[in-house]
């Protein structure tokens, strides 16, 4: 059973979210805050050692992103410094912050207008995370090292990207993506099972996914180095084959790509 806080600076949106949360039998309490400062004050009070219940009095924060003053992302960064922060579900009208949200270990990313069944799915995911955390907690009185600062649950989020399909968020493992294609302000993720469109610029994915072995080969393409099957040089033009796709490599990226492939093959 979950104790929740909903944060939104638009009163009608907050009231609607609270109504839906309180209608869910898995939510034992749901309070609201209309700004980030008030939300942080409530969170701090709820997580005080004297709060009701083991580990504090708050399990999850349903958090809007665009708010006056501190944004929801700012609030999440503050919570990341807590020893045992509540879980976070972002509830927003904006698709373009999903990658940042999951970098901050969000459990889910729900788009407005909020549908009852979509919110219920987010609550289910929170319940799973809370249950898993409780199952792995040592028995009372067992000595254990202090928990490191920052959120513990959902460690796999950093290796996944959320995609919306028919109003349902799916989590695509980054290591299942062979290459990414720029489509304006969007990016299309290509996997063995198909493709997924996300509202994230290719430049943002290039920066974040370098640690996952993705390299820029062209202004329009980002490729997983380990997925390159063949490098071709034909009449001065360089291409790579990734599965059945043949992708052009721009001249400015060709030399760096060859060097990376040689090091990758040697390592």
mmCIF file of C-alpha atoms in Angstrom:
data_model
loop_
_atom_site.group_PDB
_atom_site.id
_atom_site.type_symbol
_atom_site.label_atom_id
_atom_site.label_comp_id
_atom_site.label_asym_id
_atom_site.label_seq_id
_atom_site.Cartn_x
_atom_site.Cartn_y
_atom_site.Cartn_z
ATOM 1 C CA UNK A 1 0.000 0.000 0.000
ATOM 2 C CA UNK A 2 1.460 3.300 -1.100
ATOM 3 C CA UNK A 3 1.690 6.771 0.409
ATOM 4 C CA UNK A 4 1.835 9.335 -2.384
ATOM 5 C CA UNK A 5 2.421 13.029 -2.979
ATOM 6 C CA UNK A 6 1.199 14.699 -6.184
ATOM 7 C CA UNK A 7 2.866 17.941 -7.309
ATOM 8 C CA UNK A 8 1.441 20.235 -9.997
ATOM 9 C CA UNK A 9 1.205 24.046 -10.082
ATOM 10 C CA UNK A 10 -2.050 23.895 -12.068
ATOM 11 C CA UNK A 11 -4.821 23.344 -9.536
ATOM 12 C CA UNK A 12 -7.309 21.558 -11.878
ATOM 13 C CA UNK A 13 -4.610 19.137 -13.042
ATOM 14 C CA UNK A 14 -3.574 18.487 -9.439
ATOM 15 C CA UNK A 15 -7.150 17.836 -8.320
ATOM 16 C CA UNK A 16 -7.721 15.422 -11.197
ATOM 17 C CA UNK A 17 -4.516 13.549 -10.423
ATOM 18 C CA UNK A 18 -5.379 13.331 -6.728
ATOM 19 C CA UNK A 19 -8.873 12.056 -7.574
ATOM 20 C CA UNK A 20 -7.420 9.263 -9.728
ATOM 21 C CA UNK A 21 -4.803 8.333 -7.134
ATOM 22 C CA UNK A 22 -7.332 8.226 -4.286
ATOM 23 C CA UNK A 23 -9.569 6.015 -6.416
ATOM 24 C CA UNK A 24 -6.809 3.383 -6.628
ATOM 25 C CA UNK A 25 -7.068 0.801 -3.834
ATOM 26 C CA UNK A 26 -3.266 0.493 -3.715
ATOM 27 C CA UNK A 27 -2.915 4.124 -2.569
ATOM 28 C CA UNK A 28 -3.489 4.507 1.175
ATOM 29 C CA UNK A 29 -2.967 8.280 1.173
ATOM 30 C CA UNK A 30 -2.465 10.944 -1.483
ATOM 31 C CA UNK A 31 -1.642 14.549 -0.656
ATOM 32 C CA UNK A 32 -1.034 17.462 -3.012
ATOM 33 C CA UNK A 33 1.386 20.369 -3.412
ATOM 34 C CA UNK A 34 1.179 23.236 -5.903
ATOM 35 C CA UNK A 35 4.862 24.202 -6.046
ATOM 36 C CA UNK A 36 8.308 22.666 -5.691
ATOM 37 C CA UNK A 37 9.129 24.425 -2.426
ATOM 38 C CA UNK A 38 5.993 23.135 -0.749
ATOM 39 C CA UNK A 39 6.626 19.673 -2.172
ATOM 40 C CA UNK A 40 10.179 19.521 -0.791
ATOM 41 C CA UNK A 41 8.944 20.686 2.600
ATOM 42 C CA UNK A 42 6.333 17.909 2.689
ATOM 43 C CA UNK A 43 8.818 15.297 1.464
ATOM 44 C CA UNK A 44 11.383 16.272 4.084
ATOM 45 C CA UNK A 45 8.776 16.101 6.842
ATOM 46 C CA UNK A 46 7.465 12.736 5.602
ATOM 47 C CA UNK A 47 10.941 11.199 5.518
ATOM 48 C CA UNK A 48 11.816 12.425 8.995
ATOM 49 C CA UNK A 49 12.780 9.472 11.256
ATOM 50 C CA UNK A 50 9.783 10.286 13.428
ATOM 51 C CA UNK A 51 7.342 9.876 10.530
ATOM 52 C CA UNK A 52 4.856 7.041 10.602
ATOM 53 C CA UNK A 53 6.045 3.734 9.208
ATOM 54 C CA UNK A 54 9.423 2.153 8.611
ATOM 55 C CA UNK A 55 11.612 4.138 6.270
ATOM 56 C CA UNK A 56 9.454 7.264 6.414
ATOM 57 C CA UNK A 57 5.955 8.268 5.494
ATOM 58 C CA UNK A 58 6.179 8.635 1.712
ATOM 59 C CA UNK A 59 6.674 6.048 -1.031
ATOM 60 C CA UNK A 60 6.234 7.946 -4.299
ATOM 61 C CA UNK A 61 5.997 11.455 -5.734
ATOM 62 C CA UNK A 62 3.926 12.074 -8.873
ATOM 63 C CA UNK A 63 5.707 15.101 -10.250
ATOM 64 C CA UNK A 64 4.907 17.634 -12.969
ATOM 65 C CA UNK A 65 7.908 18.974 -14.898
ATOM 66 C CA UNK A 66 7.024 22.531 -15.942
ATOM 67 C CA UNK A 67 6.305 24.542 -12.794
ATOM 68 C CA UNK A 68 7.015 28.092 -11.686
ATOM 69 C CA UNK A 69 10.342 28.350 -9.867
ATOM 70 C CA UNK A 70 12.017 24.964 -9.546
ATOM 71 C CA UNK A 71 11.000 22.458 -12.208
ATOM 72 C CA UNK A 72 10.102 18.849 -11.541
ATOM 73 C CA UNK A 73 13.538 17.838 -12.848
ATOM 74 C CA UNK A 74 15.123 20.191 -10.289
ATOM 75 C CA UNK A 75 13.093 18.561 -7.527
ATOM 76 C CA UNK A 76 14.211 15.111 -8.681
ATOM 77 C CA UNK A 77 17.861 16.217 -8.587
ATOM 78 C CA UNK A 78 17.393 17.413 -5.012
ATOM 79 C CA UNK A 79 15.768 14.125 -4.034
ATOM 80 C CA UNK A 80 18.659 12.208 -5.590
ATOM 81 C CA UNK A 81 20.828 13.502 -2.729
ATOM 82 C CA UNK A 82 18.559 11.917 -0.102
ATOM 83 C CA UNK A 83 19.775 8.657 1.447
ATOM 84 C CA UNK A 84 16.405 6.949 0.826
ATOM 85 C CA UNK A 85 14.324 9.152 -1.477
ATOM 86 C CA UNK A 86 10.765 8.343 -2.507
ATOM 87 C CA UNK A 87 10.247 6.913 -5.965
ATOM 88 C CA UNK A 88 9.372 9.371 -8.736
ATOM 89 C CA UNK A 89 6.765 9.223 -11.485
ATOM 90 C CA UNK A 90 6.771 12.218 -13.823
ATOM 91 C CA UNK A 91 3.344 13.375 -15.014
ATOM 92 C CA UNK A 92 3.704 15.939 -17.783
ATOM 93 C CA UNK A 93 2.300 17.254 -21.050
ATOM 94 C CA UNK A 94 5.791 17.347 -22.589
ATOM 95 C CA UNK A 95 7.342 14.318 -24.300
ATOM 96 C CA UNK A 96 10.808 15.797 -24.740
ATOM 97 C CA UNK A 97 12.137 15.267 -21.203
ATOM 98 C CA UNK A 98 11.828 11.473 -21.036
ATOM 99 C CA UNK A 99 15.544 10.747 -21.353
ATOM 100 C CA UNK A 100 16.418 13.252 -18.609
ATOM 101 C CA UNK A 101 13.642 11.828 -16.437
ATOM 102 C CA UNK A 102 14.932 8.289 -16.655
ATOM 103 C CA UNK A 103 18.510 9.455 -16.138
ATOM 104 C CA UNK A 104 17.144 10.631 -12.781
ATOM 105 C CA UNK A 105 15.871 7.096 -12.078
ATOM 106 C CA UNK A 106 12.181 7.819 -12.587
ATOM 107 C CA UNK A 107 9.955 4.754 -12.355
ATOM 108 C CA UNK A 108 7.612 5.986 -15.083
ATOM 109 C CA UNK A 109 6.790 8.921 -17.370
ATOM 110 C CA UNK A 110 3.067 9.551 -17.825
ATOM 111 C CA UNK A 111 1.799 11.978 -20.427
ATOM 112 C CA UNK A 112 -1.133 14.331 -19.889
ATOM 113 C CA UNK A 113 -4.061 14.175 -20.204
ATOM 114 C CA UNK A 114 -3.747 11.369 -17.672
ATOM 115 C CA UNK A 115 -5.853 8.292 -18.383
ATOM 116 C CA UNK A 116 -6.979 6.131 -15.470
ATOM 117 C CA UNK A 117 -5.570 2.915 -16.928
ATOM 118 C CA UNK A 118 -2.213 4.553 -17.756
ATOM 119 C CA UNK A 119 -1.873 5.900 -14.224
ATOM 120 C CA UNK A 120 -2.815 2.470 -12.858
ATOM 121 C CA UNK A 121 0.104 0.996 -14.800
ATOM 122 C CA UNK A 122 2.443 3.559 -13.239
ATOM 123 C CA UNK A 123 1.141 2.671 -9.776
ATOM 124 C CA UNK A 124 1.746 -1.018 -10.528
ATOM 125 C CA UNK A 125 5.362 -0.282 -11.395
ATOM 126 C CA UNK A 126 5.812 1.674 -8.189
ATOM 127 C CA UNK A 127 4.299 -1.200 -6.194
ATOM 128 C CA UNK A 128 6.737 -3.617 -7.833
ATOM 129 C CA UNK A 129 9.685 -1.405 -6.920
ATOM 130 C CA UNK A 130 8.536 -0.901 -3.326
ATOM 131 C CA UNK A 131 7.897 -4.634 -2.913
ATOM 132 C CA UNK A 132 11.315 -5.520 -4.334
ATOM 133 C CA UNK A 133 13.028 -3.034 -2.019
ATOM 134 C CA UNK A 134 11.201 -4.444 1.022
ATOM 135 C CA UNK A 135 11.986 -8.045 0.045
ATOM 136 C CA UNK A 136 15.725 -7.300 -0.137
ATOM 137 C CA UNK A 137 15.826 -5.266 3.091
ATOM 138 C CA UNK A 138 17.779 -7.099 5.866
ATOM 139 C CA UNK A 139 15.850 -8.215 8.975
ATOM 140 C CA UNK A 140 15.366 -5.602 11.671
ATOM 141 C CA UNK A 141 18.450 -5.313 13.851
ATOM 142 C CA UNK A 142 20.807 -6.700 11.216
ATOM 143 C CA UNK A 143 23.837 -4.425 10.904
ATOM 144 C CA UNK A 144 24.434 -3.135 7.391
ATOM 145 C CA UNK A 145 26.438 -0.330 5.812
ATOM 146 C CA UNK A 146 24.817 3.038 5.346
ATOM 147 C CA UNK A 147 23.006 3.422 2.057
ATOM 148 C CA UNK A 148 24.823 5.648 -0.446
ATOM 149 C CA UNK A 149 23.299 8.979 -1.336
ATOM 150 C CA UNK A 150 20.965 8.848 -4.285
ATOM 151 C CA UNK A 151 18.038 6.610 -5.233
ATOM 152 C CA UNK A 152 18.523 2.864 -4.995
ATOM 153 C CA UNK A 153 15.604 1.386 -7.001
ATOM 154 C CA UNK A 154 15.322 1.088 -10.776
ATOM 155 C CA UNK A 155 19.036 0.783 -11.444
ATOM 156 C CA UNK A 156 18.255 -0.672 -14.857
ATOM 157 C CA UNK A 157 16.630 2.587 -15.990
ATOM 158 C CA UNK A 158 19.989 4.032 -17.050
ATOM 159 C CA UNK A 159 20.293 1.231 -19.649
ATOM 160 C CA UNK A 160 16.792 1.685 -21.072
ATOM 161 C CA UNK A 161 14.835 4.318 -22.931
ATOM 162 C CA UNK A 162 11.052 4.734 -22.631
ATOM 163 C CA UNK A 163 8.920 4.763 -25.781
ATOM 164 C CA UNK A 164 5.179 5.443 -25.993
ATOM 165 C CA UNK A 165 3.089 2.934 -27.928
ATOM 166 C CA UNK A 166 -0.651 3.447 -27.937
ATOM 167 C CA UNK A 167 -0.553 5.351 -24.664
ATOM 168 C CA UNK A 168 1.524 2.663 -22.913
ATOM 169 C CA UNK A 169 5.169 3.220 -22.038
ATOM 170 C CA UNK A 170 7.537 0.421 -23.009
ATOM 171 C CA UNK A 171 11.163 0.245 -21.927
ATOM 172 C CA UNK A 172 13.606 -0.549 -24.723
ATOM 173 C CA UNK A 173 17.052 -1.815 -23.643
ATOM 174 C CA UNK A 174 19.697 0.422 -25.127
ATOM 175 C CA UNK A 175 21.845 -2.581 -25.996
ATOM 176 C CA UNK A 176 19.057 -3.850 -28.284
ATOM 177 C CA UNK A 177 19.315 -0.734 -30.487
ATOM 178 C CA UNK A 178 21.502 -1.116 -33.577
ATOM 179 C CA UNK A 179 21.384 2.459 -34.825
ATOM 180 C CA UNK A 180 19.480 5.713 -34.445
ATOM 181 C CA UNK A 181 18.201 7.930 -37.241
ATOM 182 C CA UNK A 182 17.564 11.657 -36.870
ATOM 183 C CA UNK A 183 14.093 12.849 -37.863
ATOM 184 C CA UNK A 184 13.954 16.549 -37.064
ATOM 185 C CA UNK A 185 13.556 17.034 -33.305
ATOM 186 C CA UNK A 186 12.829 13.307 -33.017
ATOM 187 C CA UNK A 187 15.001 10.215 -33.256
ATOM 188 C CA UNK A 188 14.028 6.806 -34.624
ATOM 189 C CA UNK A 189 15.495 3.861 -32.755
ATOM 190 C CA UNK A 190 16.135 0.798 -34.919
ATOM 191 C CA UNK A 191 16.144 -2.645 -33.294
ATOM 192 C CA UNK A 192 15.899 -6.184 -34.640
ATOM 193 C CA UNK A 193 12.156 -6.099 -33.892
ATOM 194 C CA UNK A 194 11.342 -2.808 -35.606
ATOM 195 C CA UNK A 195 11.697 0.894 -34.902
ATOM 196 C CA UNK A 196 10.478 3.379 -32.294
ATOM 197 C CA UNK A 197 10.143 7.151 -32.549
ATOM 198 C CA UNK A 198 11.144 9.237 -29.521
ATOM 199 C CA UNK A 199 11.083 12.994 -29.094
ATOM 200 C CA UNK A 200 14.772 13.376 -28.291
ATOM 201 C CA UNK A 201 17.331 15.091 -30.562
ATOM 202 C CA UNK A 202 20.086 12.898 -31.954
ATOM 203 C CA UNK A 203 22.687 15.210 -30.392
ATOM 204 C CA UNK A 204 21.297 14.490 -26.912
ATOM 205 C CA UNK A 205 21.465 10.742 -27.465
ATOM 206 C CA UNK A 206 24.993 11.054 -28.853
ATOM 207 C CA UNK A 207 26.148 12.664 -25.610
ATOM 208 C CA UNK A 208 24.304 10.321 -23.266
ATOM 209 C CA UNK A 209 24.935 7.062 -25.108
ATOM 210 C CA UNK A 210 28.664 7.388 -25.708
ATOM 211 C CA UNK A 211 29.148 5.236 -22.592
ATOM 212 C CA UNK A 212 27.015 2.541 -24.257
ATOM 213 C CA UNK A 213 29.280 2.399 -27.312
ATOM 214 C CA UNK A 214 27.285 4.590 -29.712
ATOM 215 C CA UNK A 215 29.215 6.748 -32.178
ATOM 216 C CA UNK A 216 28.160 9.462 -34.609
ATOM 217 C CA UNK A 217 28.854 8.486 -38.214
ATOM 218 C CA UNK A 218 26.780 11.134 -39.981
ATOM 219 C CA UNK A 219 24.604 14.111 -39.092
ATOM 220 C CA UNK A 220 21.649 11.748 -39.494
ATOM 221 C CA UNK A 221 22.922 8.580 -37.824
ATOM 222 C CA UNK A 222 24.230 7.277 -34.534
ATOM 223 C CA UNK A 223 25.417 3.653 -34.545
ATOM 224 C CA UNK A 224 26.229 1.048 -31.905
ATOM 225 C CA UNK A 225 29.863 0.222 -32.571
ATOM 226 C CA UNK A 226 29.356 -3.442 -31.670
ATOM 227 C CA UNK A 227 26.548 -3.737 -34.252
ATOM 228 C CA UNK A 228 28.653 -2.718 -37.256
ATOM 229 C CA UNK A 229 29.099 -5.798 -39.454
ATOM 230 C CA UNK A 230 31.110 -4.246 -42.271
ATOM 231 C CA UNK A 231 32.953 -1.065 -43.208
ATOM 232 C CA UNK A 232 33.247 -0.286 -46.922
ATOM 233 C CA UNK A 233 35.283 2.250 -48.854
ATOM 234 C CA UNK A 234 34.115 2.589 -52.459
ATOM 235 C CA UNK A 235 35.220 5.391 -54.794
ATOM 236 C CA UNK A 236 36.017 7.601 -51.832
ATOM 237 C CA UNK A 237 32.643 7.042 -50.143
ATOM 238 C CA UNK A 238 32.534 5.244 -46.796
ATOM 239 C CA UNK A 239 29.552 3.168 -45.655
ATOM 240 C CA UNK A 240 28.828 0.706 -42.879
ATOM 241 C CA UNK A 241 26.515 -2.268 -42.852
ATOM 242 C CA UNK A 242 24.429 -2.738 -39.715
ATOM 243 C CA UNK A 243 22.346 -5.862 -40.162
ATOM 244 C CA UNK A 244 20.476 -5.316 -43.428
ATOM 245 C CA UNK A 245 20.908 -1.531 -43.358
ATOM 246 C CA UNK A 246 23.678 0.242 -45.248
ATOM 247 C CA UNK A 247 24.473 3.675 -43.793
ATOM 248 C CA UNK A 248 26.622 6.463 -45.165
ATOM 249 C CA UNK A 249 29.573 7.699 -43.123
ATOM 250 C CA UNK A 250 30.383 11.369 -43.551
ATOM 251 C CA UNK A 251 33.961 12.319 -44.399
ATOM 252 C CA UNK A 252 34.475 14.133 -41.098
ATOM 253 C CA UNK A 253 33.553 10.984 -39.134
ATOM 254 C CA UNK A 254 35.177 8.330 -41.345
ATOM 255 C CA UNK A 255 38.710 8.407 -39.917
ATOM 256 C CA UNK A 256 37.572 8.407 -36.299
ATOM 257 C CA UNK A 257 35.194 5.520 -37.020
ATOM 258 C CA UNK A 258 37.965 3.427 -38.624
ATOM 259 C CA UNK A 259 40.205 4.031 -35.601
ATOM 260 C CA UNK A 260 37.429 3.069 -33.195
ATOM 261 C CA UNK A 261 36.624 -0.099 -35.117
ATOM 262 C CA UNK A 262 40.297 -1.126 -35.113
ATOM 263 C CA UNK A 263 40.546 -0.599 -31.360
ATOM 264 C CA UNK A 264 37.243 -2.401 -30.819
ATOM 265 C CA UNK A 265 38.420 -5.372 -32.905
ATOM 266 C CA UNK A 266 41.744 -5.476 -31.093
ATOM 267 C CA UNK A 267 40.190 -5.220 -27.636
#
